[in-house]
Short mmCIF file of C-alpha atoms in Angstrom, two decimals:
data_model
loop_
_atom_site.label_atom_id
_atom_site.label_comp_id
_atom_site.label_asym_id
_atom_site.label_seq_id
_atom_site.Cartn_x
_atom_site.Cartn_y
_atom_site.Cartn_z
CA ALA A 22 13.29 6.32 -9.26
CA LEU A 23 13.86 2.53 -9.75
CA PHE A 24 10.68 1.90 -7.97
CA GLU A 25 8.75 4.38 -10.12
CA ARG A 26 10.03 3.10 -13.33
CA GLU A 27 9.84 -0.65 -12.52
CA LEU A 28 6.66 -0.86 -10.75
CA LEU A 29 4.72 2.38 -11.22
CA SER A 30 5.30 3.31 -14.70
CA ALA A 31 2.38 2.30 -17.38
CA GLY A 32 4.82 -0.08 -18.95
CA GLY A 33 6.36 -2.04 -16.28
CA ALA A 34 9.59 -3.74 -16.14
CA GLY A 35 9.52 -4.25 -20.23
CA GLY A 36 8.18 -7.49 -20.32
CA ASP A 37 9.53 -9.03 -17.40
CA ALA A 38 7.90 -12.21 -15.98
CA THR A 39 8.13 -10.88 -12.41
CA ALA A 40 6.72 -7.42 -13.27
CA VAL A 41 3.68 -6.06 -11.65
CA ALA A 42 0.53 -6.14 -13.77
CA PRO A 43 0.05 -3.07 -15.69
CA GLY A 44 -2.51 -0.90 -13.83
CA ALA A 45 -2.10 -2.55 -10.44
CA PHE A 46 -0.91 0.65 -8.79
CA LYS A 47 -3.07 3.88 -9.64
CA ALA A 48 -0.26 5.96 -8.93
CA THR A 49 2.60 6.87 -11.27
CA ASN A 50 4.94 8.68 -9.08
CA PHE A 51 6.54 7.61 -5.63
CA GLY A 52 4.91 10.62 -3.72
CA SER A 53 1.44 9.54 -4.79
CA PHE A 54 2.34 5.99 -3.97
CA VAL A 55 3.30 6.90 -0.34
CA ARG A 56 0.18 9.03 0.07
CA GLN A 57 -2.06 6.08 -1.04
CA LEU A 58 -0.25 4.00 1.73
CA ASN A 59 -1.04 6.59 4.36
CA LEU A 60 -4.71 6.72 3.44
CA TYR A 61 -5.00 2.90 3.78
CA GLY A 62 -3.35 3.21 7.41
CA PHE A 63 0.41 2.22 6.54
CA HIS A 64 2.83 4.18 8.38
CA LYS A 65 6.74 4.82 7.86
CA THR A 66 8.77 2.87 10.17
CA PRO A 67 12.52 3.22 10.71
CA VAL A 68 15.01 0.94 8.86
CA LEU A 69 17.72 -0.86 10.58
CA ALA A 70 21.06 0.71 10.59
CA GLY A 71 23.26 -0.70 7.71
CA ALA A 72 20.04 -1.32 5.49
CA GLY A 73 20.50 1.80 3.46
CA ALA A 74 20.13 1.50 -0.31
CA ALA A 75 23.63 2.81 -1.21
CA GLY A 76 24.56 -0.52 -3.24
CA LEU A 77 21.08 -0.29 -5.15
CA PRO A 78 21.15 0.82 -8.93
CA GLY A 79 18.80 3.85 -9.40
CA SER A 80 18.56 4.42 -5.74
CA ALA A 81 18.31 8.26 -4.48
CA GLY A 82 18.51 7.54 -0.90
CA PRO A 83 17.75 5.38 1.98
CA LEU A 84 15.11 2.53 1.95
CA LEU A 85 11.92 3.21 3.21
CA ARG A 86 9.60 0.72 5.21
CA PHE A 87 5.90 1.10 5.53
CA CYS A 88 4.04 -1.31 8.02
CA SER A 89 0.15 -2.00 9.10
CA PRO A 90 -1.01 -3.94 11.80
CA TYR A 91 -3.27 -5.84 9.05
CA PHE A 92 -0.68 -6.55 6.37
CA ARG A 93 1.32 -9.87 7.67
CA ARG A 94 2.74 -12.43 5.96
CA ASP A 95 0.66 -15.74 5.88
CA ARG A 96 -2.37 -14.01 7.33
CA PRO A 97 -4.77 -13.02 4.14
CA ASP A 98 -7.56 -13.10 6.66
CA LEU A 99 -6.41 -9.68 8.17
CA LEU A 100 -6.67 -7.66 4.99
CA VAL A 101 -10.16 -7.26 5.19
CA HIS A 102 -9.37 -4.81 7.90
CA ILE A 103 -7.54 -2.45 5.39
CA LYS A 104 -9.86 0.37 4.52
CA ARG A 105 -9.18 3.68 3.10
CA LEU A 106 -9.42 6.62 5.58
CA THR A 107 -11.71 9.14 4.04
CA ARG A 108 -13.38 11.75 5.54
CA ALA A 109 -16.61 9.81 5.48
CA ASN A 110 -14.88 6.54 6.84
CA ARG A 111 -13.28 8.67 9.68
CA GLU A 112 -16.64 10.19 10.51
CA ARG A 113 -18.15 6.66 10.61
CA LEU A 114 -15.43 5.24 12.93
CA ALA A 115 -15.60 8.17 15.23
CA ALA A 116 -19.60 7.49 15.49
CA GLY A 117 -18.72 3.79 16.23
CA LEU A 118 -20.39 2.70 13.10
CA GLU A 119 -18.58 -0.11 10.83
CA VAL A 120 -16.61 0.95 7.73
CA ARG A 121 -17.05 -1.60 4.84
CA SER A 122 -14.70 -2.78 2.45
CA ARG A 123 -15.19 -2.64 -1.41
CA GLN A 124 -15.48 -6.18 -2.90
CA PRO A 125 -12.28 -7.61 -3.57
CA SER A 126 -10.55 -6.89 -6.87
CA ARG A 127 -9.31 -9.44 -9.40
CA PHE A 128 -5.77 -8.97 -7.96
CA GLN A 129 -7.07 -9.87 -4.44
CA GLN A 130 -9.06 -13.06 -5.42
#
């Protein structure tokens, strides 16, 4: 609930300077956000024991962690390998063809 309210809602965190830019995420609920992560090749990984969200305000359960081999700190060069796994892209990969990325958005530049 906290993630949806602070990051996915259209209003963001109410003028907080650290808030994500409005419209940075197309999803407005957490389930849709997770689906998008999966489409871009991210996978849910186990969280270390004791790292639950029991003490976080607005938390409805344990913390979730998503990982991708191409999303690494201090490695922006790997981001070009993150591609949306659409049906057409899966077919191209299966045929051994290259899957091209979109041009970088203003957030990536």
